[in-house]
Tab-separated table of C-alpha atoms in Angstrom:
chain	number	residue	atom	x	y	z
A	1	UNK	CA	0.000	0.000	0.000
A	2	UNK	CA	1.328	3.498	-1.185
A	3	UNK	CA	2.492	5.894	1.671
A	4	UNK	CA	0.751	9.099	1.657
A	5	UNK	CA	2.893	12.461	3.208
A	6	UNK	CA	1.883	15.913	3.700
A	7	UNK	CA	4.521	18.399	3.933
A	8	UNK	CA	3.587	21.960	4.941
A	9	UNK	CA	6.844	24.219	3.667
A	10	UNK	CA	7.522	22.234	0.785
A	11	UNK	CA	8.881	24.925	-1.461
A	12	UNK	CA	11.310	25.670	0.715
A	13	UNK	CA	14.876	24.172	0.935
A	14	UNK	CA	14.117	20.925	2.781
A	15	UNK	CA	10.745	20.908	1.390
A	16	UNK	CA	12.078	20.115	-1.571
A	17	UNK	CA	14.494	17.572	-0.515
A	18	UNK	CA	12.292	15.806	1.734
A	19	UNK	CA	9.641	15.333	-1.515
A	20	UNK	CA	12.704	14.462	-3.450
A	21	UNK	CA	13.244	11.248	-0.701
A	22	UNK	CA	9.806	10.535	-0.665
A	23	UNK	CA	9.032	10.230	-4.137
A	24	UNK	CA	12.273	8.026	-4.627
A	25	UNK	CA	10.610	5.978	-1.668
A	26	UNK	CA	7.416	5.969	-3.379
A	27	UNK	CA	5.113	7.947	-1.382
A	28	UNK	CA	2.636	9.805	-2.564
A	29	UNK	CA	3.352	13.099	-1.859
A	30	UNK	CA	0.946	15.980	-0.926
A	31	UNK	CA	2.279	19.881	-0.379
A	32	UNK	CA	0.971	23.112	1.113
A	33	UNK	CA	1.628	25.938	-0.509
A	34	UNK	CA	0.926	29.455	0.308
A	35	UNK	CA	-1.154	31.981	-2.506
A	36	UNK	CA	1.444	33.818	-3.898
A	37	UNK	CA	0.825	36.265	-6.964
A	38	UNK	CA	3.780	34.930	-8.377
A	39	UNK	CA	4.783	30.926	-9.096
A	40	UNK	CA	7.217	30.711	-5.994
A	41	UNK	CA	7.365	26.505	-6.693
A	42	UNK	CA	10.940	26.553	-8.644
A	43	UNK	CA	12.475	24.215	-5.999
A	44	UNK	CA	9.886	21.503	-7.232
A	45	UNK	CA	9.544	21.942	-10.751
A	46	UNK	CA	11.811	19.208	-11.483
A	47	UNK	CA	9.312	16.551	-9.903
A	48	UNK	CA	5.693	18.064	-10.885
A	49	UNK	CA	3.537	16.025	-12.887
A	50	UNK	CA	0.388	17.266	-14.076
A	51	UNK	CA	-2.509	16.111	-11.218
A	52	UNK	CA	-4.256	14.425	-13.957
A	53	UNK	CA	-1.192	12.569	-15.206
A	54	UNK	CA	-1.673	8.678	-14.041
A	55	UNK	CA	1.719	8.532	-13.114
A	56	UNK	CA	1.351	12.108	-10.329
A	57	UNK	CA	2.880	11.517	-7.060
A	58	UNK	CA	3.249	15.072	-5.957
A	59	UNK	CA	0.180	17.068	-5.253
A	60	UNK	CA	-0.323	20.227	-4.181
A	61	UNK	CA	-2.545	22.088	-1.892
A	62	UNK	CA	-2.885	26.295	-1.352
A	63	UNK	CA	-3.232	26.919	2.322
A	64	UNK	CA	-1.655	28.698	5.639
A	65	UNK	CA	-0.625	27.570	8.784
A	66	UNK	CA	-1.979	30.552	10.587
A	67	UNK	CA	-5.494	29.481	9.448
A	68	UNK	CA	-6.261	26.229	11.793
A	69	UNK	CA	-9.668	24.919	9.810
A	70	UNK	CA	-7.811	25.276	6.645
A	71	UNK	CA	-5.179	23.259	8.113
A	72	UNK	CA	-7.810	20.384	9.284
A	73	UNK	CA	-9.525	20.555	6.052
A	74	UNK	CA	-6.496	19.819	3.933
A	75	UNK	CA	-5.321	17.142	6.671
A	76	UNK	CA	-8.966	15.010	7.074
A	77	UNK	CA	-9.403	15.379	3.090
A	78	UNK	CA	-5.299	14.117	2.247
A	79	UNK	CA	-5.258	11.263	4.832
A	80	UNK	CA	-1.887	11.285	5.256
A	81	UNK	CA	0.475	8.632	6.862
A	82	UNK	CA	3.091	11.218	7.448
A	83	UNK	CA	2.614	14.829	8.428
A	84	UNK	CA	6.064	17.001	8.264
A	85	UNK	CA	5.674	20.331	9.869
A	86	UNK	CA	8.485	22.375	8.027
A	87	UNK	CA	6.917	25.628	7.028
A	88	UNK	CA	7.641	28.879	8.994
A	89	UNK	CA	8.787	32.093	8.770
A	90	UNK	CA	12.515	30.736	9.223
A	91	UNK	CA	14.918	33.958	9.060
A	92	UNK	CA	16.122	34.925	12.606
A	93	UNK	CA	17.078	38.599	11.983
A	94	UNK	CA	13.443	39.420	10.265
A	95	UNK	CA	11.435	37.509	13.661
A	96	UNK	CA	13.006	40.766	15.262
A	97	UNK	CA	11.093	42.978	12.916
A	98	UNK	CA	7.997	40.679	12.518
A	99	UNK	CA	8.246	39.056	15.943
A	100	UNK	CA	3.870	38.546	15.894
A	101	UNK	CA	3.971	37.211	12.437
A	102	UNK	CA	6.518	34.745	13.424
A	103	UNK	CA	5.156	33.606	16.382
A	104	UNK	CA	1.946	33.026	14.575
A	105	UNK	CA	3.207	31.111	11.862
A	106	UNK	CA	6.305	29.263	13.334
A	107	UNK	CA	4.151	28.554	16.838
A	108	UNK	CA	0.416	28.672	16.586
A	109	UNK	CA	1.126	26.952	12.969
A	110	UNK	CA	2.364	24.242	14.467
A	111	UNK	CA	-0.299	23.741	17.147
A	112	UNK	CA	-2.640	24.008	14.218
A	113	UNK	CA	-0.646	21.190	12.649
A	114	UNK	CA	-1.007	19.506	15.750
A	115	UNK	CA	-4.703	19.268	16.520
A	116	UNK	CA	-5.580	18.612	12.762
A	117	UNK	CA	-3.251	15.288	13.425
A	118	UNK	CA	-4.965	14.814	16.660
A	119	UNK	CA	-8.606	15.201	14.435
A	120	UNK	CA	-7.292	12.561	11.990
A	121	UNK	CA	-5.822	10.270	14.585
A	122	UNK	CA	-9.175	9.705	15.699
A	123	UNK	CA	-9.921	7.556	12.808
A	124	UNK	CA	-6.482	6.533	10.628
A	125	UNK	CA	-3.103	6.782	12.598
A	126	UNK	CA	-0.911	9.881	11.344
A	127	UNK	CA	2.586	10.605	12.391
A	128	UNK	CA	3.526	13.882	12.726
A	129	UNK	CA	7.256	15.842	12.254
A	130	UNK	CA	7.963	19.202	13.791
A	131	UNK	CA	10.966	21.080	12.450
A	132	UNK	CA	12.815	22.381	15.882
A	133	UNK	CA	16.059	24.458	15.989
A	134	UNK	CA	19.246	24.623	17.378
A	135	UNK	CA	18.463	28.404	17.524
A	136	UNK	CA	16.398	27.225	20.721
A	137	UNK	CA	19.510	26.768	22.534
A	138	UNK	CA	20.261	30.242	21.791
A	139	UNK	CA	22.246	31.368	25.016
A	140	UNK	CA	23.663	27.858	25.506
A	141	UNK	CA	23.997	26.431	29.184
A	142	UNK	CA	26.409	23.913	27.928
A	143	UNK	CA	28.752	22.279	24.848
A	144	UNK	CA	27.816	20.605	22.869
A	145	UNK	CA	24.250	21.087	23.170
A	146	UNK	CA	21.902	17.326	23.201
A	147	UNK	CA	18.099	16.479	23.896
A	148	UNK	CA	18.575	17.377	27.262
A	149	UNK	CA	20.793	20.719	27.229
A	150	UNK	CA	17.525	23.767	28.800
A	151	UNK	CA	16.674	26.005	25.924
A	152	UNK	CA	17.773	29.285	26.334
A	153	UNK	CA	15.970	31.436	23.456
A	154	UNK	CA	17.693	34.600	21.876
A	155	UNK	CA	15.026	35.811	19.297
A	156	UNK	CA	11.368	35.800	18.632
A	157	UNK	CA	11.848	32.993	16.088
A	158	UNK	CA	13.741	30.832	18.736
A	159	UNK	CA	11.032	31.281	21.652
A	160	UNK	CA	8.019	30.307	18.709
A	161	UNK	CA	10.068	27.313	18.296
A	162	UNK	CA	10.025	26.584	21.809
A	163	UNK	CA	6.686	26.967	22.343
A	164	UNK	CA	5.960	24.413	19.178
A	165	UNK	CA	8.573	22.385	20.929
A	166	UNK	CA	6.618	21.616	23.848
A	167	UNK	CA	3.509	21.584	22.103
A	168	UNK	CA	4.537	18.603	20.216
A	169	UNK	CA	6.107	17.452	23.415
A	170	UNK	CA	2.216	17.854	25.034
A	171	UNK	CA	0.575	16.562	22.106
A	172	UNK	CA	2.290	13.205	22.068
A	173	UNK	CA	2.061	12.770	25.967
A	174	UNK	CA	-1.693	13.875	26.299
A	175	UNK	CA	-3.182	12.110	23.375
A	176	UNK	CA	-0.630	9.478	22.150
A	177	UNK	CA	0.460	11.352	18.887
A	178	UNK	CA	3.207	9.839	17.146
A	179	UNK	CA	4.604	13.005	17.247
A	180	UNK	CA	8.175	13.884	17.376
A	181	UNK	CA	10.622	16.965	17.711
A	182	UNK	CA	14.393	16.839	14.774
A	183	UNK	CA	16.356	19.708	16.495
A	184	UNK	CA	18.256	20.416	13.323
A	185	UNK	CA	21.574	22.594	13.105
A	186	UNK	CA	22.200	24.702	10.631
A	187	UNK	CA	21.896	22.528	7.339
A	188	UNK	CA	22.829	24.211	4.180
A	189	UNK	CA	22.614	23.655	0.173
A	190	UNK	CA	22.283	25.089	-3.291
A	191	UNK	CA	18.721	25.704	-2.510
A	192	UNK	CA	19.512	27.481	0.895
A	193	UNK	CA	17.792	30.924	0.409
A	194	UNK	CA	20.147	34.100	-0.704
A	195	UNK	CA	19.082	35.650	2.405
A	196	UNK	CA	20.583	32.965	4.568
A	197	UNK	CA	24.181	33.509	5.528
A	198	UNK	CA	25.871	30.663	3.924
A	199	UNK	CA	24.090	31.016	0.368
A	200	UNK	CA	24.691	34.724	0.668
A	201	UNK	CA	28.421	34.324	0.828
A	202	UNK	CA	28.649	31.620	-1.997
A	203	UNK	CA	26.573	33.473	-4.275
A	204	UNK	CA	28.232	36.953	-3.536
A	205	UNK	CA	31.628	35.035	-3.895
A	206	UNK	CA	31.001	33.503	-7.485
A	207	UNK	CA	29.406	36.937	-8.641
A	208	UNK	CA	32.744	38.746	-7.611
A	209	UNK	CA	35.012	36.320	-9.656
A	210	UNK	CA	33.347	37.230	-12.878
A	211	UNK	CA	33.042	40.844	-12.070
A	212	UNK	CA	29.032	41.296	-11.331
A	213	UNK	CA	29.811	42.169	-7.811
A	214	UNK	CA	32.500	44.303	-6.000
A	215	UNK	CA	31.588	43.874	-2.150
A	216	UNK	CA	29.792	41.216	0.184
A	217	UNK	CA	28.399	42.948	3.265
A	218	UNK	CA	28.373	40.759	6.554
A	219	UNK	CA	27.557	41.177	10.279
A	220	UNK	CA	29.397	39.373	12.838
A	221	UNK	CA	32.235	36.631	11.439
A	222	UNK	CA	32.957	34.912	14.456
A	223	UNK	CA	29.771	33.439	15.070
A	224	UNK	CA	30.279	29.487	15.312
A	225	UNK	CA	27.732	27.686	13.654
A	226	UNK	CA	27.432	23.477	13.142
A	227	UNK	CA	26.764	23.197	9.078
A	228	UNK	CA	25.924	20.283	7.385
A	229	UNK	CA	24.269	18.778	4.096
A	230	UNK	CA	20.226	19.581	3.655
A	231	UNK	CA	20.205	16.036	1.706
A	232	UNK	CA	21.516	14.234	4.926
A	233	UNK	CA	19.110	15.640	7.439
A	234	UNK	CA	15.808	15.213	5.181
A	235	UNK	CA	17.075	11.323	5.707
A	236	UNK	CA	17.300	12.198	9.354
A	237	UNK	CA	13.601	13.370	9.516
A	238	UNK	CA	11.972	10.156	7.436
A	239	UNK	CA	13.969	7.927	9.438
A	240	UNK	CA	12.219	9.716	13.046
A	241	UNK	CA	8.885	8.713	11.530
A	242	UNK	CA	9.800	5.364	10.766
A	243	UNK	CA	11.068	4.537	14.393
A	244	UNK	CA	8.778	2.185	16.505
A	245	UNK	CA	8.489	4.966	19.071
A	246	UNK	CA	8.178	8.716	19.257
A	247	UNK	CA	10.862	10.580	20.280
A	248	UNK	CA	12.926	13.760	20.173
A	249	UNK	CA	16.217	13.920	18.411
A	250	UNK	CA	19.254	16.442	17.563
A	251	UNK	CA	20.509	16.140	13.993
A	252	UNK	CA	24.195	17.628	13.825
A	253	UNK	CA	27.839	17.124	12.170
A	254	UNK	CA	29.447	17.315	15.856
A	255	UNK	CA	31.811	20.065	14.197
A	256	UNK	CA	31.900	23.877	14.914
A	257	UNK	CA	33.186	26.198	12.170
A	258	UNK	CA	32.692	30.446	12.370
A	259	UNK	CA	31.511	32.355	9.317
A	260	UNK	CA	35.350	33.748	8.816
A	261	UNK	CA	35.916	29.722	8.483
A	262	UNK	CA	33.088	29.555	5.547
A	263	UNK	CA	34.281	32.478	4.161
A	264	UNK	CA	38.327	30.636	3.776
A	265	UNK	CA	36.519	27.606	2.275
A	266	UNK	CA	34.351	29.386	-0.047
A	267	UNK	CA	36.955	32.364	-1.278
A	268	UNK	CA	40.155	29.546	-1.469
A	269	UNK	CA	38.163	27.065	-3.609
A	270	UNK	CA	37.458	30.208	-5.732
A	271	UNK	CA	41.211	31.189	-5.297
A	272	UNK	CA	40.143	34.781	-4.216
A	273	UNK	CA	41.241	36.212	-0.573
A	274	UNK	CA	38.025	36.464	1.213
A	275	UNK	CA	39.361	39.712	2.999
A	276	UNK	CA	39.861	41.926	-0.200
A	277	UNK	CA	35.940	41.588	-1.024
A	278	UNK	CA	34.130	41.702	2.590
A	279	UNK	CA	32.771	44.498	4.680
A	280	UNK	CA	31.408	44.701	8.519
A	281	UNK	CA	27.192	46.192	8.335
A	282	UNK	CA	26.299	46.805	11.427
A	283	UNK	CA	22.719	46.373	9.850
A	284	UNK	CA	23.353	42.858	9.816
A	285	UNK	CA	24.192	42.255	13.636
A	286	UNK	CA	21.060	40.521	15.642
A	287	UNK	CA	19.950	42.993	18.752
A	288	UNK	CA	20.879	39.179	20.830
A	289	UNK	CA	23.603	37.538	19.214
A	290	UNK	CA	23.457	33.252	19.367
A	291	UNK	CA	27.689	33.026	19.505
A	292	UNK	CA	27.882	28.987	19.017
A	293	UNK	CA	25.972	26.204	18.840
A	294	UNK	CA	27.650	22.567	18.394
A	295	UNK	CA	25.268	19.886	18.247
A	296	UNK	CA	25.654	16.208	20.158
A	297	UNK	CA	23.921	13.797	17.495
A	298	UNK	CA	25.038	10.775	19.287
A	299	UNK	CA	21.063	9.705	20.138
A	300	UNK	CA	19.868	9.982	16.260
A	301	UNK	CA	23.019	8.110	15.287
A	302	UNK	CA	22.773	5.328	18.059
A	303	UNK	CA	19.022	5.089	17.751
A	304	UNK	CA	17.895	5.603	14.103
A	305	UNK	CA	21.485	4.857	12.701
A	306	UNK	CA	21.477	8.270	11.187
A	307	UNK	CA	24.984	9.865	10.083
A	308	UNK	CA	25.870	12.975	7.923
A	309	UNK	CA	27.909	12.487	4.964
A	310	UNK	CA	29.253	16.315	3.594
A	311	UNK	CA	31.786	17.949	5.372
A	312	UNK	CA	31.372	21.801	5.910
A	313	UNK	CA	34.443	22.478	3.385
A	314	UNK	CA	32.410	20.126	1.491
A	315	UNK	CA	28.731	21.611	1.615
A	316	UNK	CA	30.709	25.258	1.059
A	317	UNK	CA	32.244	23.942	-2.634
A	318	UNK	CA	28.989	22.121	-3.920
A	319	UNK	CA	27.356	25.414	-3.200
A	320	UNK	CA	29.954	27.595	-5.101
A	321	UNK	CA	30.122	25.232	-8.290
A	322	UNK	CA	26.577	25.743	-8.371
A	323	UNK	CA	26.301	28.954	-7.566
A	324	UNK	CA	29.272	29.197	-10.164
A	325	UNK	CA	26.832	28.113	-13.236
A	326	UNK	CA	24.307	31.103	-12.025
A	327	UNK	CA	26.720	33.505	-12.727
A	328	UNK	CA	28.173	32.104	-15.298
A	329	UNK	CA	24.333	32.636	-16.749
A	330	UNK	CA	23.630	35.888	-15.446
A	331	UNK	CA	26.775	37.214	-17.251
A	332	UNK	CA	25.939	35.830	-20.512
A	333	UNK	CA	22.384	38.029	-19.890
A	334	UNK	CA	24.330	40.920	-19.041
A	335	UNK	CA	26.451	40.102	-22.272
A	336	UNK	CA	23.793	39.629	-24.633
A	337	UNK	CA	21.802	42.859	-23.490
């Protein structure tokens, strides 16, 4: 019988992924997607089928995870084996200037998520995948931080994530919801937004080699940060739901590198000195900086047999080569104008 999965925050970076897995694992796989004026579904183009194709897998569904009934609808009409909560309002610096929005979305959103799985779980069994963050740890009590290290939040997007946290946490306990908690670290790839640190400096970096950019603007370089793959965490989140029991689990390389450490691997590879292209914004510092988070993975590895396979230096050069062809592109445009 064919696994069915909703994913809410499937356009995103890990949305994408995660359907990528699925599909190769031959689920059937159902999306929410926000109404956007504009197509905003270019992470998932590669696997879209028309719905009325016989062979469609992938499916997808306009809704918002702010809007609970919308969110039970979609959930009691897909039927889905496998809910994964990924969709939020993910970019730390902005929950300072939208710190309502975020908590509505990242927080209430995932209550919603939870009580349309609780609705469902009345009749069909449905097991359920929040998206947590390191970013929880935020002021950490300890090194490297595990399941059990207190949560310490340092930004509106952080404390919404706690509170979905424990509401997952509650859910599970209080109505026996498969329901369980993948405290990701910071997981990277070509589809990372530009907005996001990482992607900003391997874009910015490949743009300056071929002369469509002079200067990359940064905020604070010696925040530590645990990087790995996208492609290996996904994995990390499938394998949670296929466990015979619930549980929590922190998803990590076990390796600390600082942004001035991203910037050597990115700027070397591209045999360019980092320090003749970047500049300090203050715009860019947090009003609470997070100064390092190291994850202890040793549960998820132990448990669900879970490892990640791409180094940071590793991650940072499969992001510039591809990051490498956009440019490439954008200055034959420039070329041709």
């Amino acid at each position: 019988m064919t696994k069915r999965a909703l994913i809410t925050g499937i356009t995103g970076q890990d949305g994408s992924y995660l359907t990528e897995l699925l599909l190769e694992k031959g689920y059937e796989v159902h999306g929410v997607v926000r109404r956007s004026s504009s197509f905003n579904t270019a992470r998932l183009d590669h696997l879209y089928r028309d719905p009325h194709d016989p062979a469609a897998k992938l499916f997808l569904h306009y809704g918002d995870l702010t809007d609970g009934q919308n969110i039970t609808n979609l959930v009691l009409d897909v039927q889905p084996d496998e809910i994964y909560n990924l969709g939020a309002q993910s970019h730390v610096r902005v929950s300072f200037d939208a710190p309502a929005y975020t908590l509505q979305v990242v927080g209430v959103g995932a209550l919603n998520v939870l009580e349309a799985a609780r609705q469902l779980n009345k009749t069909k069994e449905t097991r359920v995948y929040q998206a947590s963050s390191s970013e929880m740890y935020g002021d950490v009590l300890q090194t490297p931080q595990s399941e059990t290290t207190p949560f310490r939040p340092q930004s509106p997007y952080a404390c919404a994530k706690v509170y979905a946290f424990h509401q997952t946490v509650n859910y599970r306990e209080a109505y026996n919801l498969f329901a369980v908690n993948g405290i990701l670290f910071n997981h990277e790839s070509p589809r990372r937004g530009e907005t996001f640190v990482t992607r900003k400096i391997t874009r910015a970096a490949t743009r300056i080699k071929l002369g469509l950019q002079q200067k990359l603007y940064l905020g604070n370089l010696d925040a530590k940060r645990d990087w790995g793959y996208a492609k290996d965490y996904v994995e990390g989140m499938w394998m949670m739901l296929q466990h015979p029991e619930p549980d929590d689990y922190v998803l990590a390389t076990g390796e600390t590198h600082t942004i001035r450490e991203f910037l050597d691997y990115t700027f070397q590879y591209l045999e360019m000195n980092w320090e003749d292209y970047v500049a300090i914004d203050p715009r860019y510092y947090r009003p609470t900086e997070v100064d390092l988070l190291l994850g202890d993975s040793t549960k998820a590895r132990k448990s669900l047999g879970w490892e990640p396979q791409v180094t940071c230096r590793d991650l940072a050069h499969i992001m510039v080569d591809h990051d490498m062809e956009l440019a490439k592109q954008e200055a034959v445009q420039i070329a041709n104008r």
